[in-house]
Amino acid sequence: MSELARRRDFSSSVIDKLRANFAGAAKFASGKACVYATGSFGRCEASEFSDLDLFIAGRSERIARSDGSGEDFGQKNLLNHLDEICVQAELIERSREMGFPEFSGDGRYLDHHSVYEFTNTLGTEKDDVANTFTARLLLLLESKPLVEDAVYEEIVQSVINSYWRDYQGHQAEFMPAFLANDILRIWRTFCVNYEARTKREPEDKKAGGKLKNYKLKHSRLLTCYSALLYLLTIYNSKKSVTPADALDMTKLTPTGRLEWLRGRPELKDANPTINKLLEQYNRFLETTNGQEADLIQRFMNKEDSHSYMAAASEFGDTMFEALATIGKGSRFYRLLVV
């Protein structure tokens, strides 16, 4: 069994347990909000050493002005603040019981974002400040619902509709430039954040930075570019991409998208490159199967570290080859490059 297959089995087993153990959170969130996993569990490639990354996303309703004008006064979250605290408490307690590490940032990312925030901060200066940008893109690119599936599906569809706001009247020739640019933006954001937050000394911190770089250039890159390859393939095939196409893309994991690409008859010439990507990614999963402290020790060895970073660079080269082979100089490919 490949490392990817083993991790998929492990992830599915743990996700089933999480869904059962989060029944208390589901009671407070019922019909109002969902909880979804991102990171290695969202990608269905978690191991025994993986952290748990969770987001809370909720429904909202309009508040009409009392003057009878019919205009909106604003939006109200259906999940009120006290119930939000109860959901967070359940997630924290049950995660601890299952032996997961504490949530990163002392839990500051375990926020509740409404679908209104996801769709109305899109492209604005508030998007980065409120962390809606990361929460929204990871929702579409690498997530698995753990609480309230129906709310999750509703929010995913609403976010897609926001990116497809100009679809009407352009159904026969719609290029998903808005979403593609946001995917490119989050990839560049991951890269910039790595540079800004990585320490270069002492040696163990430097090695830890190299480990993060190695993961960035595999898992984060695949999350973003597998989605772009998927959308590019659909566009080249149909000269348009529908909201339903985008929804189908969100239901696949990043490696699942590569396997979907491999099954497309029109991409026969790209199959060797796609197979190479899957093989390289499987080696990455084998390399990172361990405690972080042990992995850092391995990256402190200069010879091993050089070999790992060369593999990361090669993975990026292969992804570029896939993009160029599948793009075939189309208008959408041009947009992704320039």
Tab-separated table of C-alpha atoms in Angstrom:
chain	number	residue	atom	x	y	z
A	1	MET	CA	0.000	0.000	0.000
A	2	SER	CA	1.321	3.440	-0.899
A	3	GLU	CA	1.812	6.085	1.783
A	4	LEU	CA	-0.979	8.156	0.206
A	5	ALA	CA	-3.411	5.219	0.342
A	6	ARG	CA	-2.457	4.470	3.953
A	7	ARG	CA	-2.981	8.077	4.935
A	8	ARG	CA	-6.342	8.228	3.189
A	9	ASP	CA	-7.524	5.227	5.193
A	10	PHE	CA	-6.208	6.751	8.422
A	11	SER	CA	-7.779	10.149	7.684
A	12	SER	CA	-11.179	8.646	6.887
A	13	SER	CA	-11.145	6.647	10.115
A	14	VAL	CA	-10.257	9.663	12.272
A	15	ILE	CA	-12.725	11.950	10.471
A	16	ASP	CA	-15.520	9.469	11.247
A	17	LYS	CA	-14.515	9.581	14.936
A	18	LEU	CA	-14.360	13.376	14.916
A	19	ARG	CA	-17.827	13.633	13.417
A	20	ALA	CA	-19.174	11.357	16.157
A	21	ASN	CA	-17.281	13.105	18.972
A	22	PHE	CA	-18.404	16.556	17.829
A	23	ALA	CA	-22.068	15.687	18.361
A	24	GLY	CA	-22.172	18.183	21.242
A	25	ALA	CA	-20.930	20.970	18.983
A	26	ALA	CA	-23.513	19.937	16.392
A	27	LYS	CA	-26.264	20.438	18.967
A	28	PHE	CA	-25.348	24.111	19.389
A	29	ALA	CA	-24.634	24.673	15.685
A	30	SER	CA	-27.703	22.855	14.355
A	31	GLY	CA	-29.041	24.613	11.256
A	32	LYS	CA	-26.879	27.648	11.952
A	33	ALA	CA	-23.196	26.869	11.414
A	34	CYS	CA	-20.781	24.185	10.278
A	35	VAL	CA	-17.314	23.097	11.329
A	36	TYR	CA	-14.816	21.980	8.710
A	37	ALA	CA	-11.295	20.581	8.841
A	38	THR	CA	-8.496	21.893	6.638
A	39	GLY	CA	-4.809	20.993	6.463
A	40	SER	CA	-3.818	17.337	6.284
A	41	PHE	CA	-7.248	16.123	7.421
A	42	GLY	CA	-8.976	18.373	4.886
A	43	ARG	CA	-6.698	16.901	2.211
A	44	CYS	CA	-7.327	13.338	3.533
A	45	GLU	CA	-3.606	12.725	3.952
A	46	ALA	CA	-3.209	12.961	7.727
A	47	SER	CA	-0.901	10.744	9.745
A	48	GLU	CA	-0.669	9.841	13.416
A	49	PHE	CA	1.440	12.979	13.879
A	50	SER	CA	-0.937	15.486	12.257
A	51	ASP	CA	-2.442	18.561	13.899
A	52	LEU	CA	-6.144	19.365	13.657
A	53	ASP	CA	-7.028	22.618	11.873
A	54	LEU	CA	-10.667	23.673	12.206
A	55	PHE	CA	-12.833	26.572	11.047
A	56	ILE	CA	-16.385	27.544	11.981
A	57	ALA	CA	-18.590	29.032	9.256
A	58	GLY	CA	-22.183	30.110	9.770
A	59	ARG	CA	-25.349	31.193	8.076
A	60	SER	CA	-26.610	34.754	8.402
A	61	GLU	CA	-29.839	36.644	7.781
A	62	ARG	CA	-30.575	40.160	6.618
A	63	ILE	CA	-31.805	42.823	8.990
A	64	ALA	CA	-34.275	45.151	7.273
A	65	ARG	CA	-34.508	48.824	8.203
A	66	SER	CA	-37.449	49.650	10.446
A	67	ASP	CA	-38.498	52.592	8.277
A	68	GLY	CA	-40.237	50.323	5.778
A	69	SER	CA	-37.851	51.229	2.948
A	70	GLY	CA	-37.039	47.582	2.287
A	71	GLU	CA	-33.322	48.334	2.437
A	72	ASP	CA	-30.927	46.202	4.450
A	73	PHE	CA	-29.658	47.508	7.763
A	74	GLY	CA	-27.073	44.758	7.922
A	75	GLN	CA	-26.648	41.047	8.569
A	76	LYS	CA	-27.042	39.001	11.742
A	77	ASN	CA	-25.287	35.702	12.424
A	78	LEU	CA	-27.707	32.861	13.118
A	79	LEU	CA	-25.176	31.353	15.530
A	80	ASN	CA	-25.223	33.771	18.457
A	81	HIS	CA	-22.126	34.573	20.474
A	82	LEU	CA	-22.927	32.345	23.460
A	83	ASP	CA	-23.617	29.332	21.259
A	84	GLU	CA	-20.416	30.098	19.345
A	85	ILE	CA	-18.484	29.871	22.629
A	86	CYS	CA	-20.210	26.559	23.390
A	87	VAL	CA	-19.252	25.191	19.959
A	88	GLN	CA	-15.638	26.271	20.472
A	89	ALA	CA	-15.560	24.723	23.951
A	90	GLU	CA	-16.861	21.412	22.600
A	91	LEU	CA	-14.285	21.384	19.805
A	92	ILE	CA	-11.446	22.119	22.214
A	93	GLU	CA	-12.524	19.570	24.820
A	94	ARG	CA	-13.210	16.719	22.385
A	95	SER	CA	-9.957	17.386	20.476
A	96	ARG	CA	-7.993	17.209	23.712
A	97	GLU	CA	-9.699	13.938	24.622
A	98	MET	CA	-8.585	12.492	21.279
A	99	GLY	CA	-4.988	13.499	21.972
A	100	PHE	CA	-4.566	16.220	19.374
A	101	PRO	CA	-2.076	19.055	19.993
A	102	GLU	CA	-3.526	22.367	21.160
A	103	PHE	CA	-4.983	24.505	18.385
A	104	SER	CA	-2.390	26.779	16.789
A	105	GLY	CA	-2.165	30.417	17.850
A	106	ASP	CA	-3.723	29.550	21.233
A	107	GLY	CA	-7.009	28.984	19.397
A	108	ARG	CA	-7.193	32.450	17.830
A	109	TYR	CA	-7.940	30.957	14.407
A	110	LEU	CA	-10.926	29.026	15.786
A	111	ASP	CA	-13.172	31.928	14.848
A	112	HIS	CA	-16.684	31.988	13.497
A	113	HIS	CA	-16.998	33.518	10.013
A	114	SER	CA	-20.417	34.032	8.468
A	115	VAL	CA	-21.239	33.361	4.825
A	116	TYR	CA	-21.986	37.085	4.587
A	117	GLU	CA	-18.392	37.857	5.620
A	118	PHE	CA	-17.037	35.283	3.175
A	119	THR	CA	-18.893	36.819	0.255
A	120	ASN	CA	-18.900	40.520	1.131
A	121	THR	CA	-15.272	40.962	2.181
A	122	LEU	CA	-14.161	39.176	-0.989
A	123	GLY	CA	-11.546	41.332	-2.690
A	124	THR	CA	-11.649	44.077	-0.052
A	125	GLU	CA	-9.011	45.251	2.407
A	126	LYS	CA	-10.987	43.592	5.222
A	127	ASP	CA	-10.449	40.151	3.683
A	128	ASP	CA	-6.923	39.684	5.020
A	129	VAL	CA	-7.465	41.431	8.357
A	130	ALA	CA	-10.453	39.290	9.350
A	131	ASN	CA	-8.797	36.034	8.130
A	132	THR	CA	-11.820	35.434	5.904
A	133	PHE	CA	-9.495	35.157	2.895
A	134	THR	CA	-7.673	32.086	4.230
A	135	ALA	CA	-10.817	30.518	5.717
A	136	ARG	CA	-12.757	30.985	2.449
A	137	LEU	CA	-10.041	29.669	0.109
A	138	LEU	CA	-9.265	26.646	2.278
A	139	LEU	CA	-13.009	25.938	2.408
A	140	LEU	CA	-12.975	25.568	-1.373
A	141	LEU	CA	-9.542	24.001	-1.854
A	142	GLU	CA	-8.984	21.547	1.016
A	143	SER	CA	-11.812	21.018	3.477
A	144	LYS	CA	-13.933	18.261	4.965
A	145	PRO	CA	-17.145	18.969	6.930
A	146	LEU	CA	-17.277	17.604	10.478
A	147	VAL	CA	-20.421	19.312	11.802
A	148	GLU	CA	-23.637	20.205	9.921
A	149	ASP	CA	-23.018	18.984	6.372
A	150	ALA	CA	-26.073	20.775	4.944
A	151	VAL	CA	-24.883	24.170	6.225
A	152	TYR	CA	-21.399	23.431	4.897
A	153	GLU	CA	-22.752	22.648	1.412
A	154	GLU	CA	-24.926	25.770	1.428
A	155	ILE	CA	-21.966	27.983	2.337
A	156	VAL	CA	-19.681	26.405	-0.275
A	157	GLN	CA	-22.341	27.033	-2.933
A	158	SER	CA	-22.829	30.628	-1.794
A	159	VAL	CA	-19.092	31.322	-1.982
A	160	ILE	CA	-18.885	29.814	-5.472
A	161	ASN	CA	-21.845	31.934	-6.571
A	162	SER	CA	-19.978	35.044	-5.414
A	163	TYR	CA	-17.021	34.172	-7.618
A	164	TRP	CA	-19.420	33.485	-10.491
A	165	ARG	CA	-21.337	36.760	-10.056
A	166	ASP	CA	-20.749	37.683	-13.719
A	167	TYR	CA	-21.716	34.274	-15.061
A	168	GLN	CA	-25.168	35.248	-16.341
A	169	GLY	CA	-24.904	36.389	-19.923
A	170	HIS	CA	-21.480	34.741	-20.314
A	171	GLN	CA	-22.407	31.088	-19.809
A	172	ALA	CA	-20.882	29.958	-23.104
A	173	GLU	CA	-17.514	31.595	-22.493
A	174	PHE	CA	-17.069	32.076	-18.752
A	175	MET	CA	-13.481	32.098	-17.540
A	176	PRO	CA	-13.193	31.791	-13.710
A	177	ALA	CA	-10.650	34.615	-13.476
A	178	PHE	CA	-11.933	35.922	-10.131
A	179	LEU	CA	-11.448	32.587	-8.349
A	180	ALA	CA	-8.192	31.809	-10.197
A	181	ASN	CA	-6.687	35.129	-9.139
A	182	ASP	CA	-7.679	34.501	-5.524
A	183	ILE	CA	-6.075	31.050	-5.656
A	184	LEU	CA	-2.879	32.569	-7.036
A	185	ARG	CA	-3.078	35.238	-4.337
A	186	ILE	CA	-3.318	32.744	-1.489
A	187	TRP	CA	-0.375	30.771	-2.886
A	188	ARG	CA	1.720	33.957	-2.963
A	189	THR	CA	0.454	34.833	0.521
A	190	PHE	CA	1.625	31.459	1.839
A	191	CYS	CA	5.039	32.145	0.303
A	192	VAL	CA	5.302	35.674	1.716
A	193	ASN	CA	4.135	34.554	5.163
A	194	TYR	CA	6.802	31.864	5.161
A	195	GLU	CA	9.527	34.421	4.430
A	196	ALA	CA	8.228	36.872	7.038
A	197	ARG	CA	7.704	34.386	9.874
A	198	THR	CA	10.671	32.047	9.490
A	199	LYS	CA	13.633	32.382	11.835
A	200	ARG	CA	17.120	31.765	10.477
A	201	GLU	CA	18.836	31.141	13.814
A	202	PRO	CA	19.705	29.232	15.935
A	203	GLU	CA	20.299	26.048	13.949
A	204	ASP	CA	17.187	24.206	15.097
A	205	LYS	CA	14.994	27.175	14.111
A	206	LYS	CA	16.718	27.311	10.733
A	207	ALA	CA	16.079	23.591	10.227
A	208	GLY	CA	12.454	24.077	11.290
A	209	GLY	CA	12.164	26.773	8.649
A	210	LYS	CA	13.501	24.429	6.000
A	211	LEU	CA	10.941	21.817	7.039
A	212	LYS	CA	8.138	24.390	6.648
A	213	ASN	CA	9.535	25.356	3.245
A	214	TYR	CA	9.584	21.695	2.221
A	215	LYS	CA	5.933	21.306	3.226
A	216	LEU	CA	4.965	24.615	1.601
A	217	LYS	CA	6.472	23.551	-1.722
A	218	HIS	CA	4.558	20.281	-1.677
A	219	SER	CA	1.222	20.368	0.164
A	220	ARG	CA	0.400	24.077	-0.177
A	221	LEU	CA	1.538	24.169	-3.783
A	222	LEU	CA	-0.531	21.088	-4.636
A	223	THR	CA	-3.609	22.468	-2.880
A	224	CYS	CA	-3.532	25.599	-5.038
A	225	TYR	CA	-2.288	24.318	-8.365
A	226	SER	CA	-4.344	21.116	-8.468
A	227	ALA	CA	-7.401	23.386	-8.409
A	228	LEU	CA	-5.983	25.579	-11.171
A	229	LEU	CA	-5.184	22.504	-13.296
A	230	TYR	CA	-8.736	21.249	-12.779
A	231	LEU	CA	-10.341	24.571	-13.799
A	232	LEU	CA	-7.949	24.932	-16.733
A	233	THR	CA	-8.867	21.465	-18.010
A	234	ILE	CA	-12.588	22.190	-17.798
A	235	TYR	CA	-12.178	25.550	-19.529
A	236	ASN	CA	-10.080	24.125	-22.371
A	237	SER	CA	-12.605	21.334	-22.879
A	238	LYS	CA	-15.828	23.399	-22.770
A	239	LYS	CA	-14.570	26.984	-23.324
A	240	SER	CA	-16.444	27.797	-20.120
A	241	VAL	CA	-16.584	26.774	-16.461
A	242	THR	CA	-19.928	26.510	-14.677
A	243	PRO	CA	-20.654	26.885	-10.939
A	244	ALA	CA	-21.430	23.145	-10.944
A	245	ASP	CA	-17.941	22.452	-12.321
A	246	ALA	CA	-16.430	24.474	-9.472
A	247	LEU	CA	-18.557	22.617	-6.928
A	248	ASP	CA	-17.332	19.281	-8.302
A	249	MET	CA	-13.763	20.551	-7.928
A	250	THR	CA	-14.290	21.349	-4.231
A	251	LYS	CA	-15.467	17.791	-3.561
A	252	LEU	CA	-12.094	16.380	-4.605
A	253	THR	CA	-8.944	16.429	-2.508
A	254	PRO	CA	-5.808	17.900	-4.110
A	255	THR	CA	-4.453	14.409	-4.905
A	256	GLY	CA	-7.949	13.397	-6.007
A	257	ARG	CA	-7.838	16.199	-8.579
A	258	LEU	CA	-4.590	14.811	-9.971
A	259	GLU	CA	-6.229	11.384	-10.278
A	260	TRP	CA	-9.231	13.002	-11.982
A	261	LEU	CA	-6.872	14.674	-14.468
A	262	ARG	CA	-5.190	11.340	-15.139
A	263	GLY	CA	-8.563	9.875	-16.125
A	264	ARG	CA	-9.319	12.530	-18.765
A	265	PRO	CA	-8.807	11.097	-22.293
A	266	GLU	CA	-7.905	14.513	-23.745
A	267	LEU	CA	-4.970	14.749	-21.304
A	268	LYS	CA	-3.258	11.570	-22.448
A	269	ASP	CA	-0.082	13.482	-23.282
A	270	ALA	CA	-0.016	14.914	-19.729
A	271	ASN	CA	-0.389	11.532	-17.995
A	272	PRO	CA	3.364	10.900	-17.515
A	273	THR	CA	3.706	14.282	-15.810
A	274	ILE	CA	0.642	13.739	-13.616
A	275	ASN	CA	1.923	10.289	-12.606
A	276	LYS	CA	5.255	11.862	-11.744
A	277	LEU	CA	3.512	14.435	-9.533
A	278	LEU	CA	1.701	11.677	-7.638
A	279	GLU	CA	4.916	9.693	-7.194
A	280	GLN	CA	6.812	12.748	-5.953
A	281	TYR	CA	4.008	13.643	-3.584
A	282	ASN	CA	3.918	10.116	-2.195
A	283	ARG	CA	7.645	10.411	-1.428
A	284	PHE	CA	6.960	13.711	0.322
A	285	LEU	CA	4.351	11.990	2.520
A	286	GLU	CA	6.826	9.214	3.345
A	287	THR	CA	9.474	11.784	4.291
A	288	THR	CA	7.151	13.769	6.582
A	289	ASN	CA	5.747	10.729	8.393
A	290	GLY	CA	7.156	11.472	11.840
A	291	GLN	CA	7.180	13.736	14.857
A	292	GLU	CA	8.114	17.324	14.016
A	293	ALA	CA	11.088	17.234	16.416
A	294	ASP	CA	12.474	14.186	14.614
A	295	LEU	CA	11.928	15.778	11.212
A	296	ILE	CA	13.761	18.923	12.332
A	297	GLN	CA	16.703	16.796	13.397
A	298	ARG	CA	16.826	15.275	9.918
A	299	PHE	CA	16.741	18.739	8.333
A	300	MET	CA	19.673	19.786	10.518
A	301	ASN	CA	21.795	17.343	8.533
A	302	LYS	CA	23.026	19.517	5.641
A	303	GLU	CA	23.301	16.664	3.164
A	304	ASP	CA	19.782	15.381	3.876
A	305	SER	CA	18.380	18.906	3.925
A	306	HIS	CA	19.908	19.661	0.524
A	307	SER	CA	18.382	16.461	-0.887
A	308	TYR	CA	14.919	17.296	0.496
A	309	MET	CA	14.954	20.851	-0.845
A	310	ALA	CA	16.108	19.609	-4.257
A	311	ALA	CA	13.076	17.286	-4.255
A	312	ALA	CA	10.816	20.240	-3.414
A	313	SER	CA	12.244	22.213	-6.316
A	314	GLU	CA	11.747	19.238	-8.629
A	315	PHE	CA	8.097	18.970	-7.554
A	316	GLY	CA	7.601	22.623	-8.514
A	317	ASP	CA	9.256	21.992	-11.895
A	318	THR	CA	6.924	19.061	-12.527
A	319	MET	CA	3.888	21.148	-11.589
A	320	PHE	CA	5.011	23.849	-14.028
A	321	GLU	CA	5.376	21.186	-16.727
A	322	ALA	CA	1.837	19.958	-16.025
A	323	LEU	CA	0.466	23.491	-16.190
A	324	ALA	CA	2.180	24.181	-19.520
A	325	THR	CA	1.196	20.807	-21.038
A	326	ILE	CA	-2.447	21.083	-20.005
A	327	GLY	CA	-2.661	24.826	-20.695
A	328	LYS	CA	-1.597	24.497	-24.338
A	329	GLY	CA	-1.430	28.261	-24.726
A	330	SER	CA	-5.149	28.856	-24.068
A	331	ARG	CA	-6.536	32.213	-22.929
A	332	PHE	CA	-7.050	30.911	-19.407
A	333	TYR	CA	-3.480	29.589	-19.285
A	334	ARG	CA	-2.249	33.030	-20.354
A	335	LEU	CA	-4.211	34.596	-17.502
A	336	LEU	CA	-2.586	32.247	-14.992
A	337	VAL	CA	0.891	33.140	-16.220
A	338	VAL	CA	0.514	36.890	-16.808
